[in-house]
Short mmCIF file of N, CA and C in Angstrom, two decimals:
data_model
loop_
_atom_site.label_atom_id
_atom_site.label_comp_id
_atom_site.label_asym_id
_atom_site.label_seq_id
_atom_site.Cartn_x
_atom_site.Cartn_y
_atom_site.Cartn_z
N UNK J 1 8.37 42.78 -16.51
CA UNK J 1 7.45 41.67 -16.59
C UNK J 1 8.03 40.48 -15.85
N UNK J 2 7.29 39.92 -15.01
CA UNK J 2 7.57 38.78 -14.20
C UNK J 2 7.37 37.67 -15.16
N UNK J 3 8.47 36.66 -14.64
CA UNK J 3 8.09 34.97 -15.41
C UNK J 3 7.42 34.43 -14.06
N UNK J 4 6.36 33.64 -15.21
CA UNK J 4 5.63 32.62 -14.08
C UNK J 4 6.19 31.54 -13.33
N UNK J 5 6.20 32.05 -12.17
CA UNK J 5 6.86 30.77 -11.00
C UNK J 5 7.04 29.22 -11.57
N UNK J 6 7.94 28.68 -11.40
CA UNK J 6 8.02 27.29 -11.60
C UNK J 6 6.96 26.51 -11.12
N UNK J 7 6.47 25.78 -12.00
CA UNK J 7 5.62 24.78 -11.53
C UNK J 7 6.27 23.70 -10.77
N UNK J 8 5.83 23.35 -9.33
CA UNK J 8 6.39 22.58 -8.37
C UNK J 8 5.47 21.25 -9.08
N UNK J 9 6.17 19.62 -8.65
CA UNK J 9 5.55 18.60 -9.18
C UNK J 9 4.91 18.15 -7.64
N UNK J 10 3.83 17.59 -8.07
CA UNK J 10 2.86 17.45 -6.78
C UNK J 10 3.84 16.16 -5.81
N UNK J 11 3.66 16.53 -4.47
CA UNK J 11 3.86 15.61 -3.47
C UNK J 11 2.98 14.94 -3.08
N UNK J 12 3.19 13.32 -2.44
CA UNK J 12 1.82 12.83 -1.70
C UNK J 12 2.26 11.63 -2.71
N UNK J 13 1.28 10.69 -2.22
CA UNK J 13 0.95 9.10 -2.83
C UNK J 13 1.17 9.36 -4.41
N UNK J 14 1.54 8.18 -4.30
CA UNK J 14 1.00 7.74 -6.09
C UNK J 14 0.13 7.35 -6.33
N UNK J 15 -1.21 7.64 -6.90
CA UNK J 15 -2.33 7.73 -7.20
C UNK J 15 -1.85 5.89 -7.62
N UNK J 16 -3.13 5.46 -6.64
CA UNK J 16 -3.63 3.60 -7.32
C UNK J 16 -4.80 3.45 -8.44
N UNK J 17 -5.38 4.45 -8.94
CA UNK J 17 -5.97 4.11 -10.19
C UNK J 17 -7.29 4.83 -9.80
N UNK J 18 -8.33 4.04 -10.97
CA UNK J 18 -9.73 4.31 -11.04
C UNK J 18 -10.32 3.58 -9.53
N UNK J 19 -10.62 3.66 -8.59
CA UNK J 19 -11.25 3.29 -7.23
C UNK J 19 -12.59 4.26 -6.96
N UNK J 20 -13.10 3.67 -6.11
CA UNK J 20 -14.50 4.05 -5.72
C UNK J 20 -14.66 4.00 -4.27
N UNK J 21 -14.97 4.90 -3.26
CA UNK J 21 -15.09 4.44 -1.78
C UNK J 21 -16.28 3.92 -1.62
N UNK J 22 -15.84 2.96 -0.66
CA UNK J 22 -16.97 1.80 -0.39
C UNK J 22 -17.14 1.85 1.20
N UNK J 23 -18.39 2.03 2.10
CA UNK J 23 -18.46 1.83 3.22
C UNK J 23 -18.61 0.31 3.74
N UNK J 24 -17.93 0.01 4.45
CA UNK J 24 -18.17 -1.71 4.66
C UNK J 24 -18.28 -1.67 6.47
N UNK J 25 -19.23 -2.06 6.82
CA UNK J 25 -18.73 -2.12 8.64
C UNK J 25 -18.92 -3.83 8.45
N UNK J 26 -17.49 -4.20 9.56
CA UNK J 26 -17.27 -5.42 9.83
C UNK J 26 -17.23 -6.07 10.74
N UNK J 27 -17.64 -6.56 11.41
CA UNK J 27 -17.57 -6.98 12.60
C UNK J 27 -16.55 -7.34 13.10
N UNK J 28 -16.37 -7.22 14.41
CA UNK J 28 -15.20 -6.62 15.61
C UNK J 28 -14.09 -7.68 14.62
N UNK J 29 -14.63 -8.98 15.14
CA UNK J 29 -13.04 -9.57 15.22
C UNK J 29 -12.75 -9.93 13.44
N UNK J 30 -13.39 -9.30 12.56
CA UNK J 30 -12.87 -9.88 11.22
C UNK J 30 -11.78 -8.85 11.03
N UNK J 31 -12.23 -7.02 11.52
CA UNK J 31 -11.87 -6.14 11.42
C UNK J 31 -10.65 -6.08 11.83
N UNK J 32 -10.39 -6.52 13.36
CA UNK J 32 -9.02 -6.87 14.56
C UNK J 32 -8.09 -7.86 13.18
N UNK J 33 -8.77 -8.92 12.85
CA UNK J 33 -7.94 -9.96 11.93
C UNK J 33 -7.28 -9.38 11.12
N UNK J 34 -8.13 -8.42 9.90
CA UNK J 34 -7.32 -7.94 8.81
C UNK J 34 -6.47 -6.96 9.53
N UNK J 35 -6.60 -6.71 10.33
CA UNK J 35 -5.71 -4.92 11.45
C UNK J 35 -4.69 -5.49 11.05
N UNK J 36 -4.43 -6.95 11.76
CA UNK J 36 -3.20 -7.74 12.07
C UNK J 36 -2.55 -8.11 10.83
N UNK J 37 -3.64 -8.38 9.90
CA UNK J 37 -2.74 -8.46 8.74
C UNK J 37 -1.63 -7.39 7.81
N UNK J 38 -2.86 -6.27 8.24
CA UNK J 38 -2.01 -5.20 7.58
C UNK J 38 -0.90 -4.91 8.17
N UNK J 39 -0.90 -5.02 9.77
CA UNK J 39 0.41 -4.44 10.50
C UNK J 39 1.14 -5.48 9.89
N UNK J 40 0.88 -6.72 10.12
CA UNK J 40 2.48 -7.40 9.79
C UNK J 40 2.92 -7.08 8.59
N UNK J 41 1.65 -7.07 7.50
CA UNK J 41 2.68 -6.73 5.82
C UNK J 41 2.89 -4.97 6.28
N UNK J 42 2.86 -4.49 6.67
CA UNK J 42 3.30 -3.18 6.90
C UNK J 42 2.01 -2.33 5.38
N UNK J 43 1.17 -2.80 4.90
CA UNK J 43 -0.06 -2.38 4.75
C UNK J 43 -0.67 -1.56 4.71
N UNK J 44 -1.95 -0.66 4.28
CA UNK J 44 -2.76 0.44 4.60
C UNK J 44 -3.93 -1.02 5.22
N UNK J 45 -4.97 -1.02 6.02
CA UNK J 45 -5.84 -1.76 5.92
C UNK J 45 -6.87 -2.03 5.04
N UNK J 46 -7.26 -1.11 4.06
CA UNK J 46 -8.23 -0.65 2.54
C UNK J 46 -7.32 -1.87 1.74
N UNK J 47 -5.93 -1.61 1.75
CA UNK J 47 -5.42 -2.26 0.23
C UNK J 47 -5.68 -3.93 1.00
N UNK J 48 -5.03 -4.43 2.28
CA UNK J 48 -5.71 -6.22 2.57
C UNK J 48 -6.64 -6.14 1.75
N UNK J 49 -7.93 -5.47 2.25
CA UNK J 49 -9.14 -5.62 2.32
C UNK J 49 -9.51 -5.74 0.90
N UNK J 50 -9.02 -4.88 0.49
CA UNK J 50 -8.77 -4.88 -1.18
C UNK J 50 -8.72 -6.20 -1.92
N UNK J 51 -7.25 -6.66 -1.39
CA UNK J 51 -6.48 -8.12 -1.89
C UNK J 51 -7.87 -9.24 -1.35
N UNK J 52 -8.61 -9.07 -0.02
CA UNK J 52 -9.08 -10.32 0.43
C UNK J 52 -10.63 -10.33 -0.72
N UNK J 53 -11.03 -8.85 -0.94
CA UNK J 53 -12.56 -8.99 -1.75
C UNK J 53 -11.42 -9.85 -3.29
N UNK J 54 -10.45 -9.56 -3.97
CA UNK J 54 -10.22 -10.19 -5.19
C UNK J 54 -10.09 -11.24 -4.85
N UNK J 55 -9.17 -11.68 -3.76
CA UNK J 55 -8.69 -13.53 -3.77
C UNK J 55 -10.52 -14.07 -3.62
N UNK J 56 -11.48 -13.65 -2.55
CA UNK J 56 -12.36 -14.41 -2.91
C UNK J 56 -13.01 -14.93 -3.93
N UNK J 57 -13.11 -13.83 -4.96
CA UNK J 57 -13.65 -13.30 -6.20
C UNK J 57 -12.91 -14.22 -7.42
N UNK J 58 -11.87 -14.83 -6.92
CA UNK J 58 -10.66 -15.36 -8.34
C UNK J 58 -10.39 -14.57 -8.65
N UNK J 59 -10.42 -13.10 -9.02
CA UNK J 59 -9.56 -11.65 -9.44
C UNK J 59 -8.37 -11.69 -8.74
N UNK J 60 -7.25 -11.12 -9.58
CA UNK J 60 -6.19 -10.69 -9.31
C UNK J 60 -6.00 -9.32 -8.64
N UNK J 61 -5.64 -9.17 -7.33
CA UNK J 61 -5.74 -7.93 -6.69
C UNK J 61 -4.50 -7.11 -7.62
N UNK J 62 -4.81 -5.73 -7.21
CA UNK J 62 -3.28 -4.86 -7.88
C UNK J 62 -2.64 -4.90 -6.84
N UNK J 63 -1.31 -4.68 -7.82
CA UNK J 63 0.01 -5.01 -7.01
C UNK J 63 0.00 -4.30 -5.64
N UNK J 64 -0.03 -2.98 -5.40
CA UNK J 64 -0.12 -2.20 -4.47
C UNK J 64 -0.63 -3.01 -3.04
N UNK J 65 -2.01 -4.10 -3.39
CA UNK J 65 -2.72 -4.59 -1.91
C UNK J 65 -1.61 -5.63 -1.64
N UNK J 66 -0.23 -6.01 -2.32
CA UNK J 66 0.71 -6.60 -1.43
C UNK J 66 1.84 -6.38 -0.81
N UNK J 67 2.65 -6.87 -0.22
CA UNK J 67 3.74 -6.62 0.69
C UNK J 67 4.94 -6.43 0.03
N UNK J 68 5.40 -5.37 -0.21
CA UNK J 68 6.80 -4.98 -1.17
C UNK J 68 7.81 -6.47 -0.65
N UNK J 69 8.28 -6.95 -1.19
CA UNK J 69 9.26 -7.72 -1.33
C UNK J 69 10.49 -6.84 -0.75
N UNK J 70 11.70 -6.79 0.06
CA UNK J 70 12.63 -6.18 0.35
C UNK J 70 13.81 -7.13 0.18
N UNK J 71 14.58 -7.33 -0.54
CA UNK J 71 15.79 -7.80 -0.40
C UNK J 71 17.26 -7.61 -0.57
N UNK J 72 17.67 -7.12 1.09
CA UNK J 72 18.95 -6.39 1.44
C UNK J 72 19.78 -7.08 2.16
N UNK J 73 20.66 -7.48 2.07
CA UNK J 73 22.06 -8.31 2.12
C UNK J 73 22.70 -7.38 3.01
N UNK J 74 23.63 -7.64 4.71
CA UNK J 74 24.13 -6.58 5.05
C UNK J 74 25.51 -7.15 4.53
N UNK J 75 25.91 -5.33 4.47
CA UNK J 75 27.37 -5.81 3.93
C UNK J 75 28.32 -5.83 4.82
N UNK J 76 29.40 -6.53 4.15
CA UNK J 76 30.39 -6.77 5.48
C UNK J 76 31.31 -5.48 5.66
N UNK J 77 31.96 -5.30 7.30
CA UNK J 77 32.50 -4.12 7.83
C UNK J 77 33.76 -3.49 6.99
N UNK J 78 34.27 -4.87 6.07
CA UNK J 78 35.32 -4.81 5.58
C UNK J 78 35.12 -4.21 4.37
N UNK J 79 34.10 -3.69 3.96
CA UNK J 79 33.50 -3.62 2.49
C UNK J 79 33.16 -2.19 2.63
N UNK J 80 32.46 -1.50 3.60
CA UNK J 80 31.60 -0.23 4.49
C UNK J 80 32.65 0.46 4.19
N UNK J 81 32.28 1.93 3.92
CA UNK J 81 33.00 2.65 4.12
C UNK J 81 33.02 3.87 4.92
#
C-alpha cells in the first residue's frame, strides 16, 4: 500500500483579500501618470489605482497599494565577511 504523496504548500502571491475585478478604461495620459507612479514605487498598477480610488474616497487603502519601506544600512568592509 502506497502513502499519499506529500502535500506541496501552494506557490504564487499572497492572496490580498476579498476583491472584485473592475474594468475601468482611462484615458491616455491619466493611465501614462499612474504607469509612472507604479514604476517608481516599484508597484503592480491595480494596487496605485487601488490606493488613488481610497485616498479620494477618505478610505484607507490596504497596506499592499503601498511602497514597502526598505531600510538597509551598508555594512562596512571591515565588518563583511
Amino acid at each position: 500500500m502506497q502513502t499519499p504523496a506529500k502535500i506541496k504548500a501552494r506557490k504564487g502571491r499572497v492572496p490580498k483579500g476579498d476583491r472584485v475585478g473592475t474594468l475601468v478604461r482611462l484615458p491616455t495620459e491619466l493611465r501614462e501618470h499612474a504607469q509612472a507612479i507604479a514604476t517608481q514605487e516599484g508597484l503592480p498598477l491595480g494596487d496605485v489605482i487601488t490606493r488613488m480610488v481610497a485616498e479620494a474616497l477618505g478610505l484607507q487603502a490596504p497596506a499592499y497599494c503601498y511602497p514597502k519601506i526598505q531600510v538597509q544600512e551598508e555594512l562596512p568592509l571591515n565588518k563583511a565577511s
